[in-house]
mmCIF file with all atom_site columns, C-alpha atoms in Angstrom:
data_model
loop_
_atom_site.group_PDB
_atom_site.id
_atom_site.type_symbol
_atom_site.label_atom_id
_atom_site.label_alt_id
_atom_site.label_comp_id
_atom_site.label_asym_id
_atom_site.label_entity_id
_atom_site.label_seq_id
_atom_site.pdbx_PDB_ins_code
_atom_site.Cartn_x
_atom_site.Cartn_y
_atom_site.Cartn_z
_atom_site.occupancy
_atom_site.B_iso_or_equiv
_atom_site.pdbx_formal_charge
_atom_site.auth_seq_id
_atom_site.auth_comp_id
_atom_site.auth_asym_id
_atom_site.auth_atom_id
_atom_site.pdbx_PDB_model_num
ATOM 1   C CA . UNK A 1 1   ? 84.554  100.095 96.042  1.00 0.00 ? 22  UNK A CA 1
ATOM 2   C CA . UNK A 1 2   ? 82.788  101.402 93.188  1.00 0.00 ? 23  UNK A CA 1
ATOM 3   C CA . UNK A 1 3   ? 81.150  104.165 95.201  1.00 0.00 ? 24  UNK A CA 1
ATOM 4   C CA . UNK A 1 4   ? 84.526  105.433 96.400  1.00 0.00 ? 25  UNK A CA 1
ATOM 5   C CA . UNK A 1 5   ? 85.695  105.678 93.063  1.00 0.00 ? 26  UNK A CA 1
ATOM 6   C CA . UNK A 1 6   ? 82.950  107.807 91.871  1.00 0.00 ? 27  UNK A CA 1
ATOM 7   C CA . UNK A 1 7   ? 83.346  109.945 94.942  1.00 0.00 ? 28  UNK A CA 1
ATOM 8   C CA . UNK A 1 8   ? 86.704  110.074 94.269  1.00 0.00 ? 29  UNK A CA 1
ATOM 9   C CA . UNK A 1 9   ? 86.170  111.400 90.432  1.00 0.00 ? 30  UNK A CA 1
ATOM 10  C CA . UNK A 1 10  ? 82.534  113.289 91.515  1.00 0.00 ? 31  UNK A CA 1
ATOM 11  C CA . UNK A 1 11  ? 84.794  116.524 91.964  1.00 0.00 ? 32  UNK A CA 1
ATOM 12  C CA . UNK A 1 12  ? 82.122  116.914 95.109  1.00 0.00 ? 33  UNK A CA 1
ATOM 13  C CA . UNK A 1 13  ? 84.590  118.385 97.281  1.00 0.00 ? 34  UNK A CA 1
ATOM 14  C CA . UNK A 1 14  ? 83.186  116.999 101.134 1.00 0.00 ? 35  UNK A CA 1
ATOM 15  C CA . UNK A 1 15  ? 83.087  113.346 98.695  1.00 0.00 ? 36  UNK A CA 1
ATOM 16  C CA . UNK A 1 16  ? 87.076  113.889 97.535  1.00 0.00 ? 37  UNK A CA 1
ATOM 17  C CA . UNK A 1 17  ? 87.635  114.577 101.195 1.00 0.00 ? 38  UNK A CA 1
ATOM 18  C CA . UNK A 1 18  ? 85.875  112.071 102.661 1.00 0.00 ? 39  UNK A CA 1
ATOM 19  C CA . UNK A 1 19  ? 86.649  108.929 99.852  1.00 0.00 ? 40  UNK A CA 1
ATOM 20  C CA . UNK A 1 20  ? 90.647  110.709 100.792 1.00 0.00 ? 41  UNK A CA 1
ATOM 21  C CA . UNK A 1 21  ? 90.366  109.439 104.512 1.00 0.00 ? 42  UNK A CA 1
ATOM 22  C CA . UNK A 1 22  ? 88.950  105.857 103.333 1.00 0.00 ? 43  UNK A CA 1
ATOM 23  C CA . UNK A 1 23  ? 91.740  105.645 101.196 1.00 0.00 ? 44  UNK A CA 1
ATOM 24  C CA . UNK A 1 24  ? 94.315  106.449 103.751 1.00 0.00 ? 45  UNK A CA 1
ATOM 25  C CA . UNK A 1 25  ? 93.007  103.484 105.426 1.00 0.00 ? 46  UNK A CA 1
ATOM 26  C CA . UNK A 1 26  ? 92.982  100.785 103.084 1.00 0.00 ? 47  UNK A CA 1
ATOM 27  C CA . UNK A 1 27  ? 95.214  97.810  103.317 1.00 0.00 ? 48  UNK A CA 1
ATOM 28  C CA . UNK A 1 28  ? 93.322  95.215  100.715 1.00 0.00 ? 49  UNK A CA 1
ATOM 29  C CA . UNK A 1 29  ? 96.409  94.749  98.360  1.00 0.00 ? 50  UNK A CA 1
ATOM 30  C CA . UNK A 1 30  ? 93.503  93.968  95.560  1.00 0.00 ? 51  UNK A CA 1
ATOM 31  C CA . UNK A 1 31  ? 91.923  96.983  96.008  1.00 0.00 ? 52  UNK A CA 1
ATOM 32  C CA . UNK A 1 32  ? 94.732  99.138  96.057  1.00 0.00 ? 53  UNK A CA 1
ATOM 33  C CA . UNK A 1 33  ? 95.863  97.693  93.112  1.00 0.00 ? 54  UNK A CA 1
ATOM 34  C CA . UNK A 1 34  ? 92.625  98.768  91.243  1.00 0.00 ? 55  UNK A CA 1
ATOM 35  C CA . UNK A 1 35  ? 92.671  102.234 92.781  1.00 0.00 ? 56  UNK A CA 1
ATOM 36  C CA . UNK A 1 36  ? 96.213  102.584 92.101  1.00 0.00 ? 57  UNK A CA 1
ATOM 37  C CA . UNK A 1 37  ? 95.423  101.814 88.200  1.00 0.00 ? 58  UNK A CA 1
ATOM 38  C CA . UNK A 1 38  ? 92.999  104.637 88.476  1.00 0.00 ? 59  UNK A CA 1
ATOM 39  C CA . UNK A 1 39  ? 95.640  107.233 90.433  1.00 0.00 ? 60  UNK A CA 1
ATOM 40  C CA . UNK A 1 40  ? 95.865  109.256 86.814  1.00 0.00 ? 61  UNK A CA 1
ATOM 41  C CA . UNK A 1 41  ? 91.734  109.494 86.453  1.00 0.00 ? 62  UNK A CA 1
ATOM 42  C CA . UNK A 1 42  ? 91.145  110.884 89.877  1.00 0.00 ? 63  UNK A CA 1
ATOM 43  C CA . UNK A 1 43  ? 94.056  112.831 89.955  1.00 0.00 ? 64  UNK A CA 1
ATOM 44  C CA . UNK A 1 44  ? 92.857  114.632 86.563  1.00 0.00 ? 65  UNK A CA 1
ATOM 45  C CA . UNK A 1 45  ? 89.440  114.866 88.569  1.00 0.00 ? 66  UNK A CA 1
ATOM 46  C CA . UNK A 1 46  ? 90.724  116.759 91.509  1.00 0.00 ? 67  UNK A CA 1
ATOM 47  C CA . UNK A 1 47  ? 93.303  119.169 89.990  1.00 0.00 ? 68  UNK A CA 1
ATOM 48  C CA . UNK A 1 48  ? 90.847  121.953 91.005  1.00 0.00 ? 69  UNK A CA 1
ATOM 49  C CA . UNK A 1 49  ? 88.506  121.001 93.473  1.00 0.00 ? 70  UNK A CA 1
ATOM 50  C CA . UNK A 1 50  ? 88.722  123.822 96.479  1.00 0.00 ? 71  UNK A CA 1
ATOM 51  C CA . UNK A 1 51  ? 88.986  121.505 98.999  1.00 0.00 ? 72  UNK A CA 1
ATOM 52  C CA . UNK A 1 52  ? 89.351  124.084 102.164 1.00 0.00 ? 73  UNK A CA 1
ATOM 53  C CA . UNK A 1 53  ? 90.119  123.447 105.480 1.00 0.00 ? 74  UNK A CA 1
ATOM 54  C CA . UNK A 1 54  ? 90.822  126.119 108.424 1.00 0.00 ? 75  UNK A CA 1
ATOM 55  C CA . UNK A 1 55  ? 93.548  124.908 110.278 1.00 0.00 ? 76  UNK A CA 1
ATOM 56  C CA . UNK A 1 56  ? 94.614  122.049 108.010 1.00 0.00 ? 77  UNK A CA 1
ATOM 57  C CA . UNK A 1 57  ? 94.808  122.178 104.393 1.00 0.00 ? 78  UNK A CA 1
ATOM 58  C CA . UNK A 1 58  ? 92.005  119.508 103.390 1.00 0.00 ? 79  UNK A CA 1
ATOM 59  C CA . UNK A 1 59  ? 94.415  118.754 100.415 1.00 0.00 ? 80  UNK A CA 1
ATOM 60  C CA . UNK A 1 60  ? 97.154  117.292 102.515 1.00 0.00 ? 81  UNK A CA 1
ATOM 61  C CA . UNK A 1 61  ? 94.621  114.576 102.956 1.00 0.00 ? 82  UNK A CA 1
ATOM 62  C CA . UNK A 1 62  ? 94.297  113.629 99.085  1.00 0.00 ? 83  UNK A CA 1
ATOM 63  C CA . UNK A 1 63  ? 98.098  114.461 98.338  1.00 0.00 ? 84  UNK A CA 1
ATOM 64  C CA . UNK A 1 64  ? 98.690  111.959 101.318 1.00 0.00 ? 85  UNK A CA 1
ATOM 65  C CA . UNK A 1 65  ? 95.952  109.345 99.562  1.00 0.00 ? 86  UNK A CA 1
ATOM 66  C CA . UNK A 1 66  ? 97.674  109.578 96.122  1.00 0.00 ? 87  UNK A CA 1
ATOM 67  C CA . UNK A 1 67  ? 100.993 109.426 97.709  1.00 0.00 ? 88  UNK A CA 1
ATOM 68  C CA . UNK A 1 68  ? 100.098 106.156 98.935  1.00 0.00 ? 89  UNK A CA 1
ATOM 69  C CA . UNK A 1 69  ? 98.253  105.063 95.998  1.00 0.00 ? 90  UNK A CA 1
ATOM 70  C CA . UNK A 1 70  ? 101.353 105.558 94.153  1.00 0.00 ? 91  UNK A CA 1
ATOM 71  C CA . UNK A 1 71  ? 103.657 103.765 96.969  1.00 0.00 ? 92  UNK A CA 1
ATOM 72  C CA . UNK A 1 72  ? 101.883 100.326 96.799  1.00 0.00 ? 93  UNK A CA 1
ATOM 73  C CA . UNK A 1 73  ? 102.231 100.757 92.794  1.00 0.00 ? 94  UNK A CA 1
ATOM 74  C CA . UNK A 1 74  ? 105.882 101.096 92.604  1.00 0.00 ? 95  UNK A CA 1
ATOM 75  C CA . UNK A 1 75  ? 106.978 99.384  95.833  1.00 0.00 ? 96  UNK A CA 1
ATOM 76  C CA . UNK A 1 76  ? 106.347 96.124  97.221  1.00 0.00 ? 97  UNK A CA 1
ATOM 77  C CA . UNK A 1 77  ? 107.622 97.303  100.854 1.00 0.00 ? 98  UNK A CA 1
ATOM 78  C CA . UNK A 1 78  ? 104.709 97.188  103.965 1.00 0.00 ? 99  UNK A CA 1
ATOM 79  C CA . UNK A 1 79  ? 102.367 100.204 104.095 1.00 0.00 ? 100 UNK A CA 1
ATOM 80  C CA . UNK A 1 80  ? 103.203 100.978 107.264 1.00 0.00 ? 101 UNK A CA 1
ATOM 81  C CA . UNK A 1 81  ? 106.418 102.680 106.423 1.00 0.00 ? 102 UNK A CA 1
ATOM 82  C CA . UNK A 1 82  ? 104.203 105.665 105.213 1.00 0.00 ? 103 UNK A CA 1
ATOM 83  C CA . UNK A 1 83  ? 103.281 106.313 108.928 1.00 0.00 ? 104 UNK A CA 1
ATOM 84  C CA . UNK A 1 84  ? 105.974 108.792 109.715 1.00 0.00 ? 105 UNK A CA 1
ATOM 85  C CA . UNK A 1 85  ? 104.979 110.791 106.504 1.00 0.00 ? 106 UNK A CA 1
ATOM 86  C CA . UNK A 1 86  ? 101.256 111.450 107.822 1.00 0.00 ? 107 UNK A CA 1
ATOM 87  C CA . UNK A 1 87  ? 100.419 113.029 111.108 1.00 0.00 ? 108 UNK A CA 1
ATOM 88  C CA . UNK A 1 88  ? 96.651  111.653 111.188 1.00 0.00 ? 109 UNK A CA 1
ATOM 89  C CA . UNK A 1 89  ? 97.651  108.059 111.887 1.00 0.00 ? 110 UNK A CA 1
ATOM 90  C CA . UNK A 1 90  ? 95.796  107.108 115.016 1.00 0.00 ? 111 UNK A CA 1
ATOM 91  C CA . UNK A 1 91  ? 97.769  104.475 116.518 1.00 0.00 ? 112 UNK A CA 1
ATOM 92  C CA . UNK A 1 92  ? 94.481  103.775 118.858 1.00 0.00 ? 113 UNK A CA 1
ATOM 93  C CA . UNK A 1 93  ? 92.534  103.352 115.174 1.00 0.00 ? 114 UNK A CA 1
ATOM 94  C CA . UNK A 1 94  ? 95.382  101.315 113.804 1.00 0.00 ? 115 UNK A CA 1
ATOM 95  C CA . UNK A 1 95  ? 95.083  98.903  116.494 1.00 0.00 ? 116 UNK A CA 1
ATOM 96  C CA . UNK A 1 96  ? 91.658  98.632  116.167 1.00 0.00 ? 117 UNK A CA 1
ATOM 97  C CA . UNK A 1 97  ? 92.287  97.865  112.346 1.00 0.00 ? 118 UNK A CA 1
ATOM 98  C CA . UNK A 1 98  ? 94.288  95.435  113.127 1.00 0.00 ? 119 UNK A CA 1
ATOM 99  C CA . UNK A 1 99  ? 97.063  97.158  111.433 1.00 0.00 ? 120 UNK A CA 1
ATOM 100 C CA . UNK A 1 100 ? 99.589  97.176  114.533 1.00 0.00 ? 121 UNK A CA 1
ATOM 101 C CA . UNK A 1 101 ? 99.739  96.196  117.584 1.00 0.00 ? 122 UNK A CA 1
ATOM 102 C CA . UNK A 1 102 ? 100.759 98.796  121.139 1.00 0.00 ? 123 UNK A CA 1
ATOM 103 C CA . UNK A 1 103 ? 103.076 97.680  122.881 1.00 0.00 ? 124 UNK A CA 1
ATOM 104 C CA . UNK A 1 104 ? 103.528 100.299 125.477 1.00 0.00 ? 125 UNK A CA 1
ATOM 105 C CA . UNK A 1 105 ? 102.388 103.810 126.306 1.00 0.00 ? 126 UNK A CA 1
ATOM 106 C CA . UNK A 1 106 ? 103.872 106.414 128.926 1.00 0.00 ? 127 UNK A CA 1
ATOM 107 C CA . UNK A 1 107 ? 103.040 109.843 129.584 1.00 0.00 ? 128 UNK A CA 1
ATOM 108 C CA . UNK A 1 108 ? 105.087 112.480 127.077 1.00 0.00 ? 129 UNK A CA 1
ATOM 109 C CA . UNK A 1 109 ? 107.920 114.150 128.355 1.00 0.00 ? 130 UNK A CA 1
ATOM 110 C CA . UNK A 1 110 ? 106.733 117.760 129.538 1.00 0.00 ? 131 UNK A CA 1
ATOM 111 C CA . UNK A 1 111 ? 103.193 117.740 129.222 1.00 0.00 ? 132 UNK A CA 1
ATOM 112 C CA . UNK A 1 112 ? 100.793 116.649 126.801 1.00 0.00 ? 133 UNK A CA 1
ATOM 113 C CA . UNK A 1 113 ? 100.126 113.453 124.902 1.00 0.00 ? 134 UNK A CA 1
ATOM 114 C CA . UNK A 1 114 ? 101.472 110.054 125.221 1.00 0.00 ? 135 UNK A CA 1
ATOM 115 C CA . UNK A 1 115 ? 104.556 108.179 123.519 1.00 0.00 ? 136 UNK A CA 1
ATOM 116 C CA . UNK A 1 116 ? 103.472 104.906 122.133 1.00 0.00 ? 137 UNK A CA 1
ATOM 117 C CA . UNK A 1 117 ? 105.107 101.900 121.563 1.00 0.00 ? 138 UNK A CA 1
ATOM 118 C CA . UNK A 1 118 ? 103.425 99.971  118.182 1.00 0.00 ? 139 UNK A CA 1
ATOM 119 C CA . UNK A 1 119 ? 104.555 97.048  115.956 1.00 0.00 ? 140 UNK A CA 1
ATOM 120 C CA . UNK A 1 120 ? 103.049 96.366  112.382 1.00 0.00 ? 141 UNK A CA 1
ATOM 121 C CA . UNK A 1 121 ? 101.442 92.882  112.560 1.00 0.00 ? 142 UNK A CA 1
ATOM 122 C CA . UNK A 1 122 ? 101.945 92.366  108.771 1.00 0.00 ? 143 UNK A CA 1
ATOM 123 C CA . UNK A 1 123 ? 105.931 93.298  108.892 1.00 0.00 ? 144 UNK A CA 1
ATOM 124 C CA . UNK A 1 124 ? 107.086 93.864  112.405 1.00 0.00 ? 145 UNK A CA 1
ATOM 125 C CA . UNK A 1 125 ? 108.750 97.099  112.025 1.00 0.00 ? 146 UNK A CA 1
ATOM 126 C CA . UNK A 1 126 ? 108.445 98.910  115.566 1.00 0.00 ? 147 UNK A CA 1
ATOM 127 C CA . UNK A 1 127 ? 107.483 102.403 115.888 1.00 0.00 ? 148 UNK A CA 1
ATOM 128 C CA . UNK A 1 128 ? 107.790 105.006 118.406 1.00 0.00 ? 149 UNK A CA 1
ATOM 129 C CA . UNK A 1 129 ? 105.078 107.344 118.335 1.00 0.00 ? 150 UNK A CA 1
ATOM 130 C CA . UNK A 1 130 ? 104.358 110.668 119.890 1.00 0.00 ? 151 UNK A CA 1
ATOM 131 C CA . UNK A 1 131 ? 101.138 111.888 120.224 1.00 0.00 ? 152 UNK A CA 1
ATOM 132 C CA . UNK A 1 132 ? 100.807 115.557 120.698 1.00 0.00 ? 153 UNK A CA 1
ATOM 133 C CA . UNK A 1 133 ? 98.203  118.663 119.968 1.00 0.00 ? 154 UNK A CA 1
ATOM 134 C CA . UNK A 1 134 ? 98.293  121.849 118.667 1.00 0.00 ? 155 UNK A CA 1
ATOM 135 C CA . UNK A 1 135 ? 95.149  123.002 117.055 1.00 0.00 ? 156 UNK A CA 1
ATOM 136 C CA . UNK A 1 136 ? 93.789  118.681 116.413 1.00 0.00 ? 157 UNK A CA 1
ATOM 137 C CA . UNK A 1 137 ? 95.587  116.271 117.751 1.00 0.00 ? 158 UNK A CA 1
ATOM 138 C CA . UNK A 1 138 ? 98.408  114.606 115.740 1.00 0.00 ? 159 UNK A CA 1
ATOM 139 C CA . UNK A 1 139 ? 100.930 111.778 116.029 1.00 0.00 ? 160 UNK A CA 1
ATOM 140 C CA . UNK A 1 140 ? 104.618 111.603 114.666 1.00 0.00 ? 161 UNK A CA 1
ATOM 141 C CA . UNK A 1 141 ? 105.398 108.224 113.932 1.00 0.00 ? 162 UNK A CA 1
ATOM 142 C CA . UNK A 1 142 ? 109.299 107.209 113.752 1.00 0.00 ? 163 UNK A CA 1
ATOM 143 C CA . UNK A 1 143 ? 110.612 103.902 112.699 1.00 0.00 ? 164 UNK A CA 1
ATOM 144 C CA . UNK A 1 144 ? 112.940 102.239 114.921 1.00 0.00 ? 165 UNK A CA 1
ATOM 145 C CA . UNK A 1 145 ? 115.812 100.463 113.944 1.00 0.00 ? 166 UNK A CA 1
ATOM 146 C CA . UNK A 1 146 ? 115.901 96.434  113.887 1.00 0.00 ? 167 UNK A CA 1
ATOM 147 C CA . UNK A 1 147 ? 117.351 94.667  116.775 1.00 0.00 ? 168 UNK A CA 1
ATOM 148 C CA . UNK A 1 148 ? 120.502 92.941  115.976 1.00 0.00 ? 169 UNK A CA 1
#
């Protein structure tokens, strides 16, 4: 973890970027914890790093990554209720991860993409999730309400 922390303060912007996506991904309580205690350092690092991107703005990525750095800080509630606030959650990739579990997937209604079924296997929140394209492919993830 130490090297993503010094790619996270290296102000190397393809390093910010890519430490950004690893961070997205983490679910280790313990090392969140020790990221989150550095969220002010690596903020301060990045303030001005350029961090481009064409079609999508590279910074969503490490707004997203502090965002969540600063969610498991102050909140105790799953991760996975930050899915509907980032549109690069694979649910495929999440699955793999072992952070939910699909349930069911149709064809979207009037052309492309899929709607997916998941359910987080740490809190069992179920999600419907449409995956759809533009310029990438991207997935909106919406919480569904608790049976009963």
């Amino acid at each position: 973890m130490n090297k993503l922390l010094d790619d996270m303060l290296s102000r190397d912007p393809m390093r910010v970027w890519s430490a950004s996506g690893a961070l997205i991904h983490l679910w280790d309580r313990t090392v969140l914890d020790m990221f989150a205690a550095r969220l002010g350092d690596m903020q301060r690092a990045t303030k001005d790093v350029a961090l481009g991107g064409a079609v999508f703005p590279n910074a969503v990525h490490l707004n997203f990554a502090f965002r969540r750095l600063a969610f498991h800080r102050d909140t105790r509630q799953c991760l996975c209720a930050l899915y509907p606030a980032y549109l690069m959650y694979n649910p495929q990739r999440e699955q793999k991860a072992g952070n939910v579990s699909i349930d069911t997937v149709s064809p979207a209604e009037g052309g492309w993409g899929e709607d997916i079924g998941c359910t987080c296997c740490r809190c069992g929140t179920r999600f419907k999730v449409e995956e759809r394209e533009s310029h990438y492919t991207w997935w909106g993830w919406q919480a569904l309400p608790r049976p009963g």
